[in-house]
Tab-separated table of C-alpha atoms and ligand atoms in Angstrom:
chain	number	residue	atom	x	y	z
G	1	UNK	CA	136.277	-129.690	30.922
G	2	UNK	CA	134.102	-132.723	32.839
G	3	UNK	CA	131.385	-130.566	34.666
G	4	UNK	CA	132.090	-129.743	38.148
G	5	UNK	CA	128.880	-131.865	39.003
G	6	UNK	CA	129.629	-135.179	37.228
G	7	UNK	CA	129.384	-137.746	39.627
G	8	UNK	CA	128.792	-135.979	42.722
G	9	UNK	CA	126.743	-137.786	45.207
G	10	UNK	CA	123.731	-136.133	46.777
G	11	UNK	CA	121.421	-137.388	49.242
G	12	UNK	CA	118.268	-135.314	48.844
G	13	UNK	CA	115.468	-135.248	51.426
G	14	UNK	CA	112.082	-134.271	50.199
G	15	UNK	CA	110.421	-132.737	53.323
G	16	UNK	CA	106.259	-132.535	52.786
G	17	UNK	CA	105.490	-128.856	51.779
G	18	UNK	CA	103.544	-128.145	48.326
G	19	UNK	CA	107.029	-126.729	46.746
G	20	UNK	CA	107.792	-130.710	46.862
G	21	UNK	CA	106.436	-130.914	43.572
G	22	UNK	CA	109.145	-128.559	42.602
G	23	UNK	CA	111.695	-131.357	43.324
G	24	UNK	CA	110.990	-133.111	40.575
G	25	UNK	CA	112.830	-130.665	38.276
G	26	UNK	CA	115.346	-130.291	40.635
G	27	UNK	CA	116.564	-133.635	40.173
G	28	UNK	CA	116.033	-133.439	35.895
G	29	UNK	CA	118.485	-130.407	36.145
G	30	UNK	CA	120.903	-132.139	38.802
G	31	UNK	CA	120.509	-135.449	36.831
G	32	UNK	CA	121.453	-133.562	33.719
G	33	UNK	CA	124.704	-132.478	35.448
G	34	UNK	CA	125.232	-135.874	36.366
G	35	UNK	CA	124.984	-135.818	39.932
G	36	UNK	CA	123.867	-139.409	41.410
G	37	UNK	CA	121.046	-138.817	43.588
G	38	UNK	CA	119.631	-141.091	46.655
G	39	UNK	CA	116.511	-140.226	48.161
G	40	UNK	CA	114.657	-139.990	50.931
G	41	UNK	CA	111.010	-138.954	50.886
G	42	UNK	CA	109.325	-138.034	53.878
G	43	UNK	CA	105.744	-139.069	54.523
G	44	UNK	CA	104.611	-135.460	54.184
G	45	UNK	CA	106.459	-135.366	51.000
G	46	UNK	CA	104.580	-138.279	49.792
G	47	UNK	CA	101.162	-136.362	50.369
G	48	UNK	CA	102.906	-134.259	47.041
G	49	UNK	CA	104.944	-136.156	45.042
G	50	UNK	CA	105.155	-140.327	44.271
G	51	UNK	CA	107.987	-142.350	44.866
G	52	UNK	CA	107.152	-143.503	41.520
G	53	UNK	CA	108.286	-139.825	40.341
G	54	UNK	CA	111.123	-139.611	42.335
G	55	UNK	CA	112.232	-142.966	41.650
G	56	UNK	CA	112.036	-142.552	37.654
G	57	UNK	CA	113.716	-139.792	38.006
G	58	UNK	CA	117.031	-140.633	40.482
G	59	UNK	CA	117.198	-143.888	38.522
G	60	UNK	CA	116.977	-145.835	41.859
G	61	UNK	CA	114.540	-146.573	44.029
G	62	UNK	CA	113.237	-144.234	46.680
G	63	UNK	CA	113.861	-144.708	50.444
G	64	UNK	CA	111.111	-143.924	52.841
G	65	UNK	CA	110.752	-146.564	56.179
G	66	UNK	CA	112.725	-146.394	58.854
G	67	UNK	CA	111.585	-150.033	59.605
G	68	UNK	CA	112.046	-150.968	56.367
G	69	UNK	CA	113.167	-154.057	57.278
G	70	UNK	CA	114.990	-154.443	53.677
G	71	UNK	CA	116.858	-151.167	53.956
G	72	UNK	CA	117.387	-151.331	57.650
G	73	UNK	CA	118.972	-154.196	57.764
G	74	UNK	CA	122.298	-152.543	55.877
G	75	UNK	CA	121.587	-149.879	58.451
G	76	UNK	CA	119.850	-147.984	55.626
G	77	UNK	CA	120.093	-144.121	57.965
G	78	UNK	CA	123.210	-144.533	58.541
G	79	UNK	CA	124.573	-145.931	55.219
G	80	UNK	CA	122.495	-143.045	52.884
G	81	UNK	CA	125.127	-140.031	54.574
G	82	UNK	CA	128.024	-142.256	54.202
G	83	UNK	CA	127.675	-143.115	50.766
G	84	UNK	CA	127.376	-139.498	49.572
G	85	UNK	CA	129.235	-136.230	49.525
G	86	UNK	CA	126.434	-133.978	50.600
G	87	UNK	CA	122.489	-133.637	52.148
G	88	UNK	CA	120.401	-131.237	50.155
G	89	UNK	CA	116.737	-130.947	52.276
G	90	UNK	CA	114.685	-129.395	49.245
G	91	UNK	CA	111.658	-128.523	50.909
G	92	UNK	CA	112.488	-128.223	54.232
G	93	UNK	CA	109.835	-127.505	56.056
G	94	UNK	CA	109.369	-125.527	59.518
G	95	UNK	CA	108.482	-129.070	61.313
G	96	UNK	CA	111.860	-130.413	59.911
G	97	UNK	CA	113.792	-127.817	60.634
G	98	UNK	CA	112.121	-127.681	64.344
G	99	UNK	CA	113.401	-131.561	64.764
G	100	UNK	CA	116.918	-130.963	63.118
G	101	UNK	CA	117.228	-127.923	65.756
G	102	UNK	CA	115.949	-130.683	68.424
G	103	UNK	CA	118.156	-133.237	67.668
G	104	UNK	CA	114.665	-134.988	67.193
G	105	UNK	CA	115.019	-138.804	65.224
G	106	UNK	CA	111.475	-139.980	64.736
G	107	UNK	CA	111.639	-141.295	60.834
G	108	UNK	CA	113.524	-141.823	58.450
G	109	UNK	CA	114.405	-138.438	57.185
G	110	UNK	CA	115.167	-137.101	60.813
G	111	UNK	CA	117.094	-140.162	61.933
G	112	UNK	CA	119.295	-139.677	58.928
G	113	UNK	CA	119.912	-136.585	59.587
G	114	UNK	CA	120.873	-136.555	63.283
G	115	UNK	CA	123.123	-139.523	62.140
G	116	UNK	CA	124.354	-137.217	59.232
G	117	UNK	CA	128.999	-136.715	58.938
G	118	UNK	CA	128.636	-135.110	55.949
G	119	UNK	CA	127.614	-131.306	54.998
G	120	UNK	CA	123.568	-130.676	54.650
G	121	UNK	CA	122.458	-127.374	52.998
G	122	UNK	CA	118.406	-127.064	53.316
G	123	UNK	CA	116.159	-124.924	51.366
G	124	UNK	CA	112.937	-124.152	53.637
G	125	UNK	CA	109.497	-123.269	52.434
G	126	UNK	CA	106.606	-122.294	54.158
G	127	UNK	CA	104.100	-119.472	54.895
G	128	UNK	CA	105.412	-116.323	55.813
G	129	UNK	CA	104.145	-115.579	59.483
G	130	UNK	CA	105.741	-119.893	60.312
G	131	UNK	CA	108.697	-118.190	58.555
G	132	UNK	CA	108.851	-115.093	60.404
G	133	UNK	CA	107.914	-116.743	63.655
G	134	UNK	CA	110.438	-116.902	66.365
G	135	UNK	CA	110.507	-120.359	67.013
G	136	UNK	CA	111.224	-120.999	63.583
G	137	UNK	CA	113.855	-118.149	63.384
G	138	UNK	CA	115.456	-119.392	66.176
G	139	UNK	CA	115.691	-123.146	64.987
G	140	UNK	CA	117.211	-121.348	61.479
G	141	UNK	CA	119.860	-119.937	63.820
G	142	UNK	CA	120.554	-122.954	65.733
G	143	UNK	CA	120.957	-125.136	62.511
G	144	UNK	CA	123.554	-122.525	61.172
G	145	UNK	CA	125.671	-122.345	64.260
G	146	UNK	CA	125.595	-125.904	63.317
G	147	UNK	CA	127.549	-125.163	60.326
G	148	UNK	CA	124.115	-126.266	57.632
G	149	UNK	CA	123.573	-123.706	55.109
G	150	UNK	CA	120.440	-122.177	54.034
G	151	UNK	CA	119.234	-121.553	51.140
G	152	UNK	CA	116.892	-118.560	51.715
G	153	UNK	CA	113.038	-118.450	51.269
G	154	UNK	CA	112.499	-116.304	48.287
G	155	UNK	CA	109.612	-113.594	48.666
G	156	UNK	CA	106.006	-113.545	46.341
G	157	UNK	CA	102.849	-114.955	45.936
G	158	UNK	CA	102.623	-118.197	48.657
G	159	UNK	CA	100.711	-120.984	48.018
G	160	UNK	CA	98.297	-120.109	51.245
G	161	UNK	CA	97.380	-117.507	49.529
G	162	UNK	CA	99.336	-114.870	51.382
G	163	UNK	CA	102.109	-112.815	50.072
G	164	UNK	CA	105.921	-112.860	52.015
G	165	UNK	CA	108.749	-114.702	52.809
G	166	UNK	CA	108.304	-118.288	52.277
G	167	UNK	CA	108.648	-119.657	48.785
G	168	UNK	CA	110.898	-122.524	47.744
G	169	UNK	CA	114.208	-120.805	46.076
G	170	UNK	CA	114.170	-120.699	42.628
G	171	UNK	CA	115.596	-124.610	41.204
G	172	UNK	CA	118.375	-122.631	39.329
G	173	UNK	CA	119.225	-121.080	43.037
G	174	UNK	CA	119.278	-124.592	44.091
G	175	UNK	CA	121.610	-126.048	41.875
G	176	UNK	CA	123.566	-123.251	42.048
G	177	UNK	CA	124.118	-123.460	45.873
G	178	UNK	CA	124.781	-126.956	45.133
G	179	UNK	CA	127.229	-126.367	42.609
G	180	UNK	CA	128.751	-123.163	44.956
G	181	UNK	CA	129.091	-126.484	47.166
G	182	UNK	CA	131.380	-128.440	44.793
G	183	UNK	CA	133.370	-125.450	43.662
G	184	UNK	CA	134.697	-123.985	47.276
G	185	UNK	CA	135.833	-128.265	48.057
G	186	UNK	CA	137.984	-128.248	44.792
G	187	UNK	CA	140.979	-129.505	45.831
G	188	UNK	CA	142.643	-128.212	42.397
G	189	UNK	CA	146.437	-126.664	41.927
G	190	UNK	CA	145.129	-123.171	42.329
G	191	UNK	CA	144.256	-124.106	45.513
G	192	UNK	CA	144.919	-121.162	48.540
G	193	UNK	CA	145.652	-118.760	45.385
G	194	UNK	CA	143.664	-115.445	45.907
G	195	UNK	CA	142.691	-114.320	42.369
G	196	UNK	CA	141.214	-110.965	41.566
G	197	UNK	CA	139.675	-110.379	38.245
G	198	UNK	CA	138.382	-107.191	37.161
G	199	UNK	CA	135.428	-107.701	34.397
G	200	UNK	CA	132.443	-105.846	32.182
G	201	UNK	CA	132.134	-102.338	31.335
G	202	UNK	CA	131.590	-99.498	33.627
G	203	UNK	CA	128.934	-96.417	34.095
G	204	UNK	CA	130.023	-92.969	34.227
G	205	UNK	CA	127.068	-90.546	35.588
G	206	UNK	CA	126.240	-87.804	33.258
G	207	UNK	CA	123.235	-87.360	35.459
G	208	UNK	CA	120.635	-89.151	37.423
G	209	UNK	CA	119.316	-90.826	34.166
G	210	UNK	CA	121.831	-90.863	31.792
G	211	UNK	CA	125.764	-92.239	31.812
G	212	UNK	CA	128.023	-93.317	29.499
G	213	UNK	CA	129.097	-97.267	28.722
G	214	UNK	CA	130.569	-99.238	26.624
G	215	UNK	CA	130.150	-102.207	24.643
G	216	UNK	CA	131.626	-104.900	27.064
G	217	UNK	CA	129.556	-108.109	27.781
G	218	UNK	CA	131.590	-108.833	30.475
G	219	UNK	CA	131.882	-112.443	28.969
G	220	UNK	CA	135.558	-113.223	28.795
G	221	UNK	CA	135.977	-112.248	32.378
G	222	UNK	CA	133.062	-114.195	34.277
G	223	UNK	CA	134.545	-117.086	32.041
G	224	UNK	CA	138.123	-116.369	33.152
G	225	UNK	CA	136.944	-116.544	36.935
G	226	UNK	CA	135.088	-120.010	36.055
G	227	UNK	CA	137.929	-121.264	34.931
G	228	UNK	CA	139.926	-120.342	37.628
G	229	UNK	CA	137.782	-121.323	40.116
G	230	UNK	CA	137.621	-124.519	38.511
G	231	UNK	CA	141.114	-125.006	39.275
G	232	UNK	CA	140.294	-124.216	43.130
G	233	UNK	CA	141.699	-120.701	43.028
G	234	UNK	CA	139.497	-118.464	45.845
G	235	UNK	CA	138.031	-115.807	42.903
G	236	UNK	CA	136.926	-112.364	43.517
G	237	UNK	CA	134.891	-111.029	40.477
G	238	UNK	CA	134.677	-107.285	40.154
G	239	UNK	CA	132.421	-106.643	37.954
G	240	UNK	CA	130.818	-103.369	35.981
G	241	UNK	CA	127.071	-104.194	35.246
G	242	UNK	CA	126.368	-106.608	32.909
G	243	UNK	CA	123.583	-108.807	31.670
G	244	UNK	CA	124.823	-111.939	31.770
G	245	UNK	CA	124.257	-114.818	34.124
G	246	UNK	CA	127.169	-114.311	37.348
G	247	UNK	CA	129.444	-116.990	37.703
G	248	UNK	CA	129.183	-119.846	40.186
G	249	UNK	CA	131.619	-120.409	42.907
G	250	UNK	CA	133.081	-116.660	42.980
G	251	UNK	CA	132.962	-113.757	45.163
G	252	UNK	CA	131.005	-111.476	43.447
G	253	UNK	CA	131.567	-107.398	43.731
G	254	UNK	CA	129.170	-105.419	41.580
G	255	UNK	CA	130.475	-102.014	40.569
G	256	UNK	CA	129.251	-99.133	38.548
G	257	UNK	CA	131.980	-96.441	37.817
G	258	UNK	CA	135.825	-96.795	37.275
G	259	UNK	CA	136.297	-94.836	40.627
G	260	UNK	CA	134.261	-97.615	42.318
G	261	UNK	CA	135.656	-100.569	40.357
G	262	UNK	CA	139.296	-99.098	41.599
G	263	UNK	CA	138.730	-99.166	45.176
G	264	UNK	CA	137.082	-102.070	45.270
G	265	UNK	CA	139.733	-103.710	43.397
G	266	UNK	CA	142.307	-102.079	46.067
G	267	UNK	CA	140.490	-103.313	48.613
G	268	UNK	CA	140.832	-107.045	47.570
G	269	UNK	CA	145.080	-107.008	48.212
G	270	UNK	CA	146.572	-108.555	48.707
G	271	UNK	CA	146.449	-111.027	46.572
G	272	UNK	CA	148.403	-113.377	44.479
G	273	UNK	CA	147.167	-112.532	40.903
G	274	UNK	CA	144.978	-109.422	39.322
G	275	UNK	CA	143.450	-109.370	35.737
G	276	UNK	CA	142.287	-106.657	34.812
G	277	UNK	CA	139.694	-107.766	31.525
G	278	UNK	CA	137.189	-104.631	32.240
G	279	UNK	CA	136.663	-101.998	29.760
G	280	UNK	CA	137.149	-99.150	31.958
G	281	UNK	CA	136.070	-95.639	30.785
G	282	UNK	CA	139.369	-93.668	30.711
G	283	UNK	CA	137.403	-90.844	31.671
G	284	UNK	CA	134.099	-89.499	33.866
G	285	UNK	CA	132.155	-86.779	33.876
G	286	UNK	CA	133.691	-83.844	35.969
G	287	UNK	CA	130.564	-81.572	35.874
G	288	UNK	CA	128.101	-84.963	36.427
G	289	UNK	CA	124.745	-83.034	37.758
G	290	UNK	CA	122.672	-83.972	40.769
G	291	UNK	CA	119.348	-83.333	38.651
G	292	UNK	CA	117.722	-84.574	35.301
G	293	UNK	CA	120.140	-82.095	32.746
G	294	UNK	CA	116.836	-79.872	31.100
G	295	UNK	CA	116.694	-79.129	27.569
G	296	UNK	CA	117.754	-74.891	27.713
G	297	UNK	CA	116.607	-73.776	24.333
G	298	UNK	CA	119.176	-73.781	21.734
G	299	UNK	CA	121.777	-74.132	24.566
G	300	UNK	CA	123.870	-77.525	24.197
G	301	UNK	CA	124.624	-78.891	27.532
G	302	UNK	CA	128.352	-78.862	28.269
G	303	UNK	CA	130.044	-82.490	29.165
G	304	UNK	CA	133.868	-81.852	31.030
G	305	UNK	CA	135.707	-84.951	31.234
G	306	UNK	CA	138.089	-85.804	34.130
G	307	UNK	CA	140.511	-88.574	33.951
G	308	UNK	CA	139.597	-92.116	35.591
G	309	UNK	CA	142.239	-93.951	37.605
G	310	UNK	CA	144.495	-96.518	35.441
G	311	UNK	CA	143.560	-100.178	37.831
G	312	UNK	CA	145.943	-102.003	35.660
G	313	UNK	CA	148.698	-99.124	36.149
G	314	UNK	CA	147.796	-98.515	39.749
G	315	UNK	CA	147.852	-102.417	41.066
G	316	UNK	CA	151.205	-102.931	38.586
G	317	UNK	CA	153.175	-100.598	41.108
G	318	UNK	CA	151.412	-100.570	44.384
G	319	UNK	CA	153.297	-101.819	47.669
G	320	UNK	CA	151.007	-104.859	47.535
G	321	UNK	CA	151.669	-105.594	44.309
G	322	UNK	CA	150.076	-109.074	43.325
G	323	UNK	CA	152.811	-111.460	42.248
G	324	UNK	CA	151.105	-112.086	38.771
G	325	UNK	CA	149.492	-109.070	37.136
G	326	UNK	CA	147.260	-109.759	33.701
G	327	UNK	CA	145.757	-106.720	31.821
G	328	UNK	CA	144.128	-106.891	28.474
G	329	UNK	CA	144.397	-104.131	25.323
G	330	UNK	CA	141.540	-103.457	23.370
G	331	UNK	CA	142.847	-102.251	20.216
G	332	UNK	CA	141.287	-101.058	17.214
G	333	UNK	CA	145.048	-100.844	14.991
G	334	UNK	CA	148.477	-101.395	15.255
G	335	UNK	CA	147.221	-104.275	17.753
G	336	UNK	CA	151.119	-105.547	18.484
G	337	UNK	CA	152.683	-102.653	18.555
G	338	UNK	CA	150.091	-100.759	20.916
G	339	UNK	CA	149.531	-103.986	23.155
G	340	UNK	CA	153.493	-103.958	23.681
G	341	UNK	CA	153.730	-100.742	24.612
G	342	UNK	CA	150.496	-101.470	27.003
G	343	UNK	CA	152.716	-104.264	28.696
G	344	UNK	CA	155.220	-101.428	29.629
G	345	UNK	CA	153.406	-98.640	30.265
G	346	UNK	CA	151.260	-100.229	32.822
G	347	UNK	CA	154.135	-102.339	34.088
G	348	UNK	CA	152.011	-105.408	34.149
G	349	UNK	CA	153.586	-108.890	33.752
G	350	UNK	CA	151.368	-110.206	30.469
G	351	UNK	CA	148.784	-108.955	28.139
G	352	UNK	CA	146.355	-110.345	26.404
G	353	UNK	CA	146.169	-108.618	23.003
G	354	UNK	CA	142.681	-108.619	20.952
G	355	UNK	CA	141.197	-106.408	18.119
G	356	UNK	CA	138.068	-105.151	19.133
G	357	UNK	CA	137.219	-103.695	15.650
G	358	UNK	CA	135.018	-106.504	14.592
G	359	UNK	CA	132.615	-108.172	16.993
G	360	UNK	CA	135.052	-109.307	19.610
G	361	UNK	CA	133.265	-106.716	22.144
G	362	UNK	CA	129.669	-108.365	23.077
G	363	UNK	CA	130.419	-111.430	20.713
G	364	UNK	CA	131.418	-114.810	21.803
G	365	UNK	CA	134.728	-115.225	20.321
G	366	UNK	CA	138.029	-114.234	20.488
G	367	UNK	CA	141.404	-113.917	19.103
G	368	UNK	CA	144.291	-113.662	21.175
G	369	UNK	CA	148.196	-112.384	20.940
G	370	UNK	CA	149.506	-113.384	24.455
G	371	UNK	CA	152.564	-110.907	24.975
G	372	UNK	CA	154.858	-111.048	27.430
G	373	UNK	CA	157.964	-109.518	28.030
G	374	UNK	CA	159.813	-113.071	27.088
G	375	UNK	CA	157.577	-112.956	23.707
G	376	UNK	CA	154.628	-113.207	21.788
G	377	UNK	CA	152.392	-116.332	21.005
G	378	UNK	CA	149.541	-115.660	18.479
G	379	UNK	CA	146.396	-118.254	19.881
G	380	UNK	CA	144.316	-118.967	17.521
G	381	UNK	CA	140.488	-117.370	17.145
G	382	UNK	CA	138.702	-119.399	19.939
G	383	UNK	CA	135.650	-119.245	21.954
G	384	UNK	CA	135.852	-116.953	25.129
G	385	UNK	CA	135.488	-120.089	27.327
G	386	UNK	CA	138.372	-121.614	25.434
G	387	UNK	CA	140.872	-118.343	25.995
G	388	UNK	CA	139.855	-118.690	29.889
G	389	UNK	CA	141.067	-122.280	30.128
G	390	UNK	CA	144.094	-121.464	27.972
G	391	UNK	CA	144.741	-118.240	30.281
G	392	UNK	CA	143.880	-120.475	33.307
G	393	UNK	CA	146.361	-123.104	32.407
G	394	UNK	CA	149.635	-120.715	31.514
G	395	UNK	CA	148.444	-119.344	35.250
G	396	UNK	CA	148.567	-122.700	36.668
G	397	UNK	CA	151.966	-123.188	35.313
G	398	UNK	CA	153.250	-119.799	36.116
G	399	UNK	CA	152.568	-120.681	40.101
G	400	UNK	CA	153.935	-124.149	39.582
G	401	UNK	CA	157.381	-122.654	38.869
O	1	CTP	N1	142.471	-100.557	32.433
O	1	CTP	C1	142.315	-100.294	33.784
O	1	CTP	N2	141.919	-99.052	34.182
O	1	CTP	C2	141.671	-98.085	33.288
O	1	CTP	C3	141.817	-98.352	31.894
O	1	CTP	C4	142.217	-99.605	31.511
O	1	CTP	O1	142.530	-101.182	34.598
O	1	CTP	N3	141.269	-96.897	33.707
O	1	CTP	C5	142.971	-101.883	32.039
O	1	CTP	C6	141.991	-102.717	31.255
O	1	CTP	O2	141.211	-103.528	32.113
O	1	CTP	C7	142.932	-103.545	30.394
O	1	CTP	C8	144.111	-102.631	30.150
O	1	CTP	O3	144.069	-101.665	31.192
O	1	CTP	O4	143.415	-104.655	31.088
O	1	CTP	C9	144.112	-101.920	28.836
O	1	CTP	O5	142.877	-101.306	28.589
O	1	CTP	P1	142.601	-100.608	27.217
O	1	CTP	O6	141.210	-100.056	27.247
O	1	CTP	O7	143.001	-101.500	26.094
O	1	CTP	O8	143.670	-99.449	27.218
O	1	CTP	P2	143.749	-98.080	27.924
O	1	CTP	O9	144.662	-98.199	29.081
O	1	CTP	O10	142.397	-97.565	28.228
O	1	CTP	O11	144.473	-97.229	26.826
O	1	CTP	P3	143.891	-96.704	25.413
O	1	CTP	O12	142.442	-96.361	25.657
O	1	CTP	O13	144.727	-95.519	25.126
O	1	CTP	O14	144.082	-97.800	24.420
């Protein structure tokens, strides 16, 4: 799969705030995705970083002049946002963001800008009280009525000295907004399809401090909704907590207990397909106490179990009932014969068969039997990326017919 980044072109704008410096890694990690980069460096953002830099680092040369009688005459600020697909400002600062709000064209930078057609997303940076400061606030307003989006100040240690609101998002954040970008203009088969996937393990509360979990990663589902959002599908992830990086691209619903993962799940229909990978608890804890359980002597504390709602069953037979519905069965034996019987019990339309004995739960791979009420195909063992393109493709072809 070509990364959703390859050859995307991005105009970036490096405004003049000391988080310029951070740029320059920006563009490595957006370079190493492939993305073609033109840029524009404003005079404040030469007080931080060289064109030099920039230049060695975009593999082209660095725009700065607005009279650059070279670049101007090809109409340089107007040409640099129609030869790309999108305007990342990364830093913006509160000046720039005052003469975006303005309509102000007084370099380069600005004039491009304010001559912009195509989508700009700015990161600002700058002390706290500039951030907090209603002028500034209300230009931020202004430029998102506009339709740009923001990528949030993050809060910590500033480089004034002060602590707040005000430092340059993290560079992952960036790219990730960038890549958000890409992913929501795929203009892939899934397109319009409202997906729900259901993913990770969940908590059940024995008390305050302590719960009980299992051992899912939550891996095959966040790389289920990649996939799918890779074909353009609009994704909601449901997910039990995990410790793995989210997914790009995807609504993202964090969850804790089976109850919560249920209603959340309800919540999302309709919708035209549900899979259900989570490894939800089949039961909670009935008698789950408010307080810290104390040790009572030689007195063993009492656990009641209640059982959890059944998503899979639920969704399989509710009025709303998406048109495709996907459940998986762990199984530790008789993995056919229990996974069939799974199918019609829940009343789902396919399941994805896997034996969890070995290290299938937490590990990276995985061995599929892909069961369906027309038959069985046995996929070979495959990386958990692997069985989400696989899975994504048979759903591709299921709403082509
Ligand atoms: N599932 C669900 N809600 C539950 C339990 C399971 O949605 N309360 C879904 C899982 O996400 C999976 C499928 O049902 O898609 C099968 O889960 P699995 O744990 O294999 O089976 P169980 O239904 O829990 O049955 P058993 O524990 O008896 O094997």
């Amino acid at each position: 799969m070509t990364d959703i980044l390859q050859d995307k072109k991005l105009l970036l704008i490096i405004g003049g705030g000391i988080a310029a410096y951070k740029c320059l890694d920006l563009i490595r990690r957006l370079r190493e995705r492939g993305v073609i980069i033109q840029a524009i460096l404003t005079k404040g953002g030469l007080q931080f970083v060289t064109p030099l830099s920039v230049s060695s680092l975009i593999e082209d040369k660095v725009y700065q002049d607005l009279f650059s009688l070279t670049d101007e005459a090809e109409m340089g600020h107007i040409r640099l946002s129609r030869e790309n697909d999108l305007i990342l400002v990364a830093p913006a600062t509160a000046d720039l963001m005052a003469k975006m709000a303005c309509g102000i064209a007084d370099n380069l930078a600005t004039t491009t800008l304010l001559a912009a057609n195509k989508p700009i997303i700015i990161a600002p940076t700058m002390n706290s009280q500039m951030w907090a400061n209603p002028a500034t606030q209300h230009n931020l307003n202004t430029l998102k009525e506009r339709g740009i989006s923001v990528i949030n100040p993050a809060d910590g240690d500033l480089a004034c000295g002060e602590i707040g609101t005000g430092r340059l998002a993290e560079v992952d954040d960036i790219v990730a907004e960038v890549e958000a970008f890409f992913l929501n203009k795929i203009d892939g088969p899934l397109q319009g399809k409202k997906i729900t996937i259901t993913a990770g393990p969940t908590y059940e509360e024995i008390d305050p401090v302590r719960y009980i979990a299992n051992r899912s990663s939550g891996k095959q589902g966040y790389a289920i909704a990649t996939a799918l959002a890779h074909e353009g599908a609009d994704v909601t992830l449901i997910s039990g907590p995990t410790n793995i990086e989210k997914p790009r691209g995807v609504n993202i619903i964090d969850v804790k207990s089976a109850r919560d993962m249920m209603a959340a799940t309800e919540n999302t229909l309709p919708a035209d397909a549900l899979i259900c990978v989570a490894a939800v608890a089949d039961w909670h804890v009935k008698n789950a106490n408010d307080q810290k359980i104390k040790k009572q002597g030689n007195d063993l504390p009492i656990i009641e179990f209640a059982e959890n709602p059944d998503i899979l069953k639920t969704i399989s037979h509710h009025e709303n009932r998406p048109k495709l519905v996907i459940g998986f069965a762990a199984e530790t034996e008789n993995v056919l014969d229990n996974a069939k019987s799974k199918l019609n019990k829940k009343g789902c339309d396919w399941i994805l068969a896997n034996d969890v004995s070995g290290t299938v739960m937490g590990g990276d791979q995985n061995q599929i039997h892909f069961i369906t009420n027309e038959g069985l195909e046995n996929w070979p063992t495959m990386d958990k990326k692997s069985v989400a393109e696989k899975l994504a493709h048979s759903i591709k072809e299921f709403f082509k017919e």
